[in-house]
mmCIF file of C-alpha atoms and ligand atoms in Angstrom:
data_model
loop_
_atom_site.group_PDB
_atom_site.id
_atom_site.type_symbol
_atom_site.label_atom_id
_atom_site.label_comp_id
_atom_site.label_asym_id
_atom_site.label_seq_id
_atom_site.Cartn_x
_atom_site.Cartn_y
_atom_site.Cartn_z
ATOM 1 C CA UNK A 190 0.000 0.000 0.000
ATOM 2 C CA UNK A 191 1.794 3.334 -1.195
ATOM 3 C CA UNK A 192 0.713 6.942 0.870
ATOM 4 C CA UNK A 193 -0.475 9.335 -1.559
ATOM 5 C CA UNK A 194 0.910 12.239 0.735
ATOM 6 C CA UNK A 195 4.412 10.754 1.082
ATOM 7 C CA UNK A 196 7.010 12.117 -1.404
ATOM 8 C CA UNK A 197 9.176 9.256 -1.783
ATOM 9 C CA UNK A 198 5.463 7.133 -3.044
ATOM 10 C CA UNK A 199 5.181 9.931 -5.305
ATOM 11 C CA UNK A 200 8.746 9.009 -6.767
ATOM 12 C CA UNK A 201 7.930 5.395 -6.736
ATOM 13 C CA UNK A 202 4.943 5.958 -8.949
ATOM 14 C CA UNK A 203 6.610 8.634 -11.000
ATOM 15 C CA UNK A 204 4.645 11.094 -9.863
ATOM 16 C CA UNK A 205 7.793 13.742 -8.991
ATOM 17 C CA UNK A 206 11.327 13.659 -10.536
ATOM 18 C CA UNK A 207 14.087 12.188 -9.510
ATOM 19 C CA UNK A 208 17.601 11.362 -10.351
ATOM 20 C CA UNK A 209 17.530 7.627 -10.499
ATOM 21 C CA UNK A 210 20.405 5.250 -10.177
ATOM 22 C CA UNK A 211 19.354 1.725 -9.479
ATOM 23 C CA UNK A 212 16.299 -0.443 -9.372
ATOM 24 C CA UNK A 213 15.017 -3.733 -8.332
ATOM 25 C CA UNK A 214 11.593 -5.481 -7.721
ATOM 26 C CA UNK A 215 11.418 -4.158 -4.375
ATOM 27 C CA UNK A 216 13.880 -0.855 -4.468
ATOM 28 C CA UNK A 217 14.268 2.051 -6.092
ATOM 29 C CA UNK A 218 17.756 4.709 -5.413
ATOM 30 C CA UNK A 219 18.170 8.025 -6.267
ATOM 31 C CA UNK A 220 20.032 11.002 -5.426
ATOM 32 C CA UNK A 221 19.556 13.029 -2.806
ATOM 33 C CA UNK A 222 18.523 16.510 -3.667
ATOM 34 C CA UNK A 223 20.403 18.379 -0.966
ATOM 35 C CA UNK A 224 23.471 15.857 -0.954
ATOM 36 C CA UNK A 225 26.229 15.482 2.377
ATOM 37 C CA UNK A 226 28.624 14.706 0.214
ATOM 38 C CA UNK A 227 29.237 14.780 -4.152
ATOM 39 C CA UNK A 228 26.857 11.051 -4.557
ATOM 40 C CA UNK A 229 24.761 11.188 -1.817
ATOM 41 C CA UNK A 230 21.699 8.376 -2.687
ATOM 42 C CA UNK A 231 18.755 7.401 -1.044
ATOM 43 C CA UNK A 232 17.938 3.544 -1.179
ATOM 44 C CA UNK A 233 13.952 3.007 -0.659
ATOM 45 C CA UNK A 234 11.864 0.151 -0.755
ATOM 46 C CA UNK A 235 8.503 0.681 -3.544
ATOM 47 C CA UNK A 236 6.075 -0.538 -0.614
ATOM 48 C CA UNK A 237 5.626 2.718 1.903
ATOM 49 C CA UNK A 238 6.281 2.086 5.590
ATOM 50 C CA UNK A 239 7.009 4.942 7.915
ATOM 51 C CA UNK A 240 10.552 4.072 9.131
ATOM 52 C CA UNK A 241 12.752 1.287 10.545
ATOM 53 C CA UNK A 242 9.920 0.158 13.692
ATOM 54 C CA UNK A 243 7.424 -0.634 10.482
ATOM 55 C CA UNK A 244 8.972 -2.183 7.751
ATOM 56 C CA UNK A 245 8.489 -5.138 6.657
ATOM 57 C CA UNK A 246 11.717 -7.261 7.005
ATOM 58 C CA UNK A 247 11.936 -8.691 3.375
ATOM 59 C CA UNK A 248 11.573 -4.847 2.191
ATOM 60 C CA UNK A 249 14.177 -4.288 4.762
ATOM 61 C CA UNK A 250 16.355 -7.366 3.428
ATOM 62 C CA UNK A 251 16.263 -5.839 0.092
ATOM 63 C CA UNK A 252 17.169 -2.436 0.485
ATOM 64 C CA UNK A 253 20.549 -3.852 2.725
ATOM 65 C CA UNK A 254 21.001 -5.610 -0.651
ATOM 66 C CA UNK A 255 20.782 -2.519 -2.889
ATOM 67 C CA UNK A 256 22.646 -0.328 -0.684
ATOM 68 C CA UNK A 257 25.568 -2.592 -0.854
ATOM 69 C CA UNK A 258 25.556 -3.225 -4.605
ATOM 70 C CA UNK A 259 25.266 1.178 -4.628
ATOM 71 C CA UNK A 260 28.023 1.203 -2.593
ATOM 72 C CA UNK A 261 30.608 -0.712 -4.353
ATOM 73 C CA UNK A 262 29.503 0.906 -7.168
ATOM 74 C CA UNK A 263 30.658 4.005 -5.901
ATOM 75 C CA UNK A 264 33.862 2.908 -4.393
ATOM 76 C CA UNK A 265 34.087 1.673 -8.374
ATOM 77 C CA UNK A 266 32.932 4.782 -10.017
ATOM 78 C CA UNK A 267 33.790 7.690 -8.053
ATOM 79 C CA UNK A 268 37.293 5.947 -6.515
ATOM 80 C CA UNK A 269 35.672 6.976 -2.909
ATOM 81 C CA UNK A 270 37.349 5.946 0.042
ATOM 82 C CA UNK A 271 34.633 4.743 2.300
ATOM 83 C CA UNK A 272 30.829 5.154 2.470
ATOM 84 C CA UNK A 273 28.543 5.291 5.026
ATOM 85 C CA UNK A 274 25.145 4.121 5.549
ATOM 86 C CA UNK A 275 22.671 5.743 7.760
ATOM 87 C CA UNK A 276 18.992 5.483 8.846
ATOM 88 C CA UNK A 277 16.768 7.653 11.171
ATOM 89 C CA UNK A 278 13.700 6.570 12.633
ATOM 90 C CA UNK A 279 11.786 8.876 13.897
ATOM 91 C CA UNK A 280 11.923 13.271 14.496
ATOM 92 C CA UNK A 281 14.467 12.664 17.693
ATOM 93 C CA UNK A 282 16.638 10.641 15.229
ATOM 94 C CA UNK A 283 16.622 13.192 12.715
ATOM 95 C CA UNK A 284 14.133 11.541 10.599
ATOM 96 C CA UNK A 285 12.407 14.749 8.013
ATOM 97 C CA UNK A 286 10.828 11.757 5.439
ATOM 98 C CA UNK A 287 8.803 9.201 6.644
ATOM 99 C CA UNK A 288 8.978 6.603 3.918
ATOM 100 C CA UNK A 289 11.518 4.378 5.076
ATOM 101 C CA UNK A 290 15.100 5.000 3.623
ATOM 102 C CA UNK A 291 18.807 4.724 4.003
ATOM 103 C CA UNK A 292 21.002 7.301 2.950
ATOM 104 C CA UNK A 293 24.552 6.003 1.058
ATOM 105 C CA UNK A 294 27.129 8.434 1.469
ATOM 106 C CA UNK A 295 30.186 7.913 -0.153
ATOM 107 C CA UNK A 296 33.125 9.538 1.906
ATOM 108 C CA UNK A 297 36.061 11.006 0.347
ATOM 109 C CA UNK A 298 39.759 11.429 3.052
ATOM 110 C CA UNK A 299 39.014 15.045 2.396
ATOM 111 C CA UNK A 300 35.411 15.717 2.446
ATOM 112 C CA UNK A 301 34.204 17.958 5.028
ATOM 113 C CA UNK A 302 31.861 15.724 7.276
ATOM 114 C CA UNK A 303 32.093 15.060 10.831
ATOM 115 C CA UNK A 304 30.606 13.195 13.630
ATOM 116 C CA UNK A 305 27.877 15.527 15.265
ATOM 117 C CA UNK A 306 28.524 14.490 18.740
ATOM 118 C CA UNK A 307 31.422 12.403 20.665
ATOM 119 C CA UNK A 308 31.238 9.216 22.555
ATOM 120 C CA UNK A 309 30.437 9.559 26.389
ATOM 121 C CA UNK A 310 32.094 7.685 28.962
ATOM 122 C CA UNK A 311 30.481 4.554 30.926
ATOM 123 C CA UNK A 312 31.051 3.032 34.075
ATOM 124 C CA UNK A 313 30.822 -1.043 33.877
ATOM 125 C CA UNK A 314 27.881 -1.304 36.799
ATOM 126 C CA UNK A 315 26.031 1.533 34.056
ATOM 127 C CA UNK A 316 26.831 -0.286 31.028
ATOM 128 C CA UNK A 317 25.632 -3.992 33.003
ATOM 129 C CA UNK A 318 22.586 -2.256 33.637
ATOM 130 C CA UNK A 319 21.420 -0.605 30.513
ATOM 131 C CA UNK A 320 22.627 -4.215 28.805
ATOM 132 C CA UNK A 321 20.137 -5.971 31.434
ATOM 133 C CA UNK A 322 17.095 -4.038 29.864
ATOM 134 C CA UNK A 323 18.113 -4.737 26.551
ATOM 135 C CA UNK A 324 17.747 -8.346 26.952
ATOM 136 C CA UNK A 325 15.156 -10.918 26.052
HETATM 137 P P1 LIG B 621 15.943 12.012 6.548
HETATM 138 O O1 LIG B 621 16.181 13.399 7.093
HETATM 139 O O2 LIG B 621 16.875 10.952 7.061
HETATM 140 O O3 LIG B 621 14.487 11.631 6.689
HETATM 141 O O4 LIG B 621 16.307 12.095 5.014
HETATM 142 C C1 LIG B 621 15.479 12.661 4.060
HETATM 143 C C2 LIG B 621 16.343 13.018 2.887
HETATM 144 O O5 LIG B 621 15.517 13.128 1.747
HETATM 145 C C3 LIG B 621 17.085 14.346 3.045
HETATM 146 O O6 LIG B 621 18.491 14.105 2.937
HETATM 147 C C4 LIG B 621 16.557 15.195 1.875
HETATM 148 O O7 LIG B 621 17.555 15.992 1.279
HETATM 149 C C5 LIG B 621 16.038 14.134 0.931
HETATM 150 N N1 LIG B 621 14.962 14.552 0.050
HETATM 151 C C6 LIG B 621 13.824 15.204 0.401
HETATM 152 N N2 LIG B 621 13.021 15.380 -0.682
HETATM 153 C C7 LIG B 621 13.664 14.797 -1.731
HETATM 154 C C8 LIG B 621 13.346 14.631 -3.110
HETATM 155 N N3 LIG B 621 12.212 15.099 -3.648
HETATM 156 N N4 LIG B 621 14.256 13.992 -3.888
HETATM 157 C C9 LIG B 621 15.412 13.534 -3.362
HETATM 158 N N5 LIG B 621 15.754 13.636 -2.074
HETATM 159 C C10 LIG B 621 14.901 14.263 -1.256
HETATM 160 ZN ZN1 LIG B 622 5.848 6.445 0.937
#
């Protein structure tokens, strides 16, 4: 079931442009209009789910698939030096388009992005307990 209010549908269906790169049966990429770095893409699944807690796990599968096949292909076209993958789920994550997608950045040694925050510190007894709610 595709949203008719949700952008990324819209590019699914054809509906608004966009710069595609790759399809599948179950994904479509593009580029990312307001790009992090020079080949920013967005990997989506067709089928519309909100974010990460809601898709379905073969859509979820298949975009894993296409983001690594987009990925080598930029290590293989651009000569990148890394890439990084990245998902947020939900306003407090940073999530702006909720259609479920991953962003593929390919990182160059001297492009200009950073980490936006640096790791804390832990104590063991803090780290135990946190890891205690996590479990089954
Ligand atoms: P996020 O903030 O993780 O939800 O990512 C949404 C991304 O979609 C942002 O990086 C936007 O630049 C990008 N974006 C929004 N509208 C479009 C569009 N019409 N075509 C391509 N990318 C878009
Ligand atoms: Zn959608």
């Amino acid at each position: 079931m595709n949203d008719g209010d949700c952008i990324f549908c819209k590019i699914v269906a054809g509906e608004l442009p966009a710069e595609r790169v790759d399809e599948d049966g179950h994904t479509i990429a593009f580029m990312d209009i307001n790009p992090w770095t020079r080949g920013h893409a967005l990997v989506i699944p067709r089928e519309h789910s909100r974010n990460l807690y809601e898709v379905g796990e073969d859509d979820l599968g298949h975009v894993a698939v296409a983001s690594k096949r987009l990925a080598r292909r930029m290590r293989d076209r651009f000569g990148c030096h890394g890439v990084n993958l990245l998902n947020s789920c939900e306003p407090a994550a940073w999530q702006t388009v909720f259609h479920f997608h991953v962003h593929v950045i390919p990182r160059f040694r001297d492009d200009p992005l950073r980490l936006p925050g640096s790791p804390l510190k832990a104590e063991a007894a803090e780290l135990a307990a946190v890891a205690a709610e996590l479990r089954d």
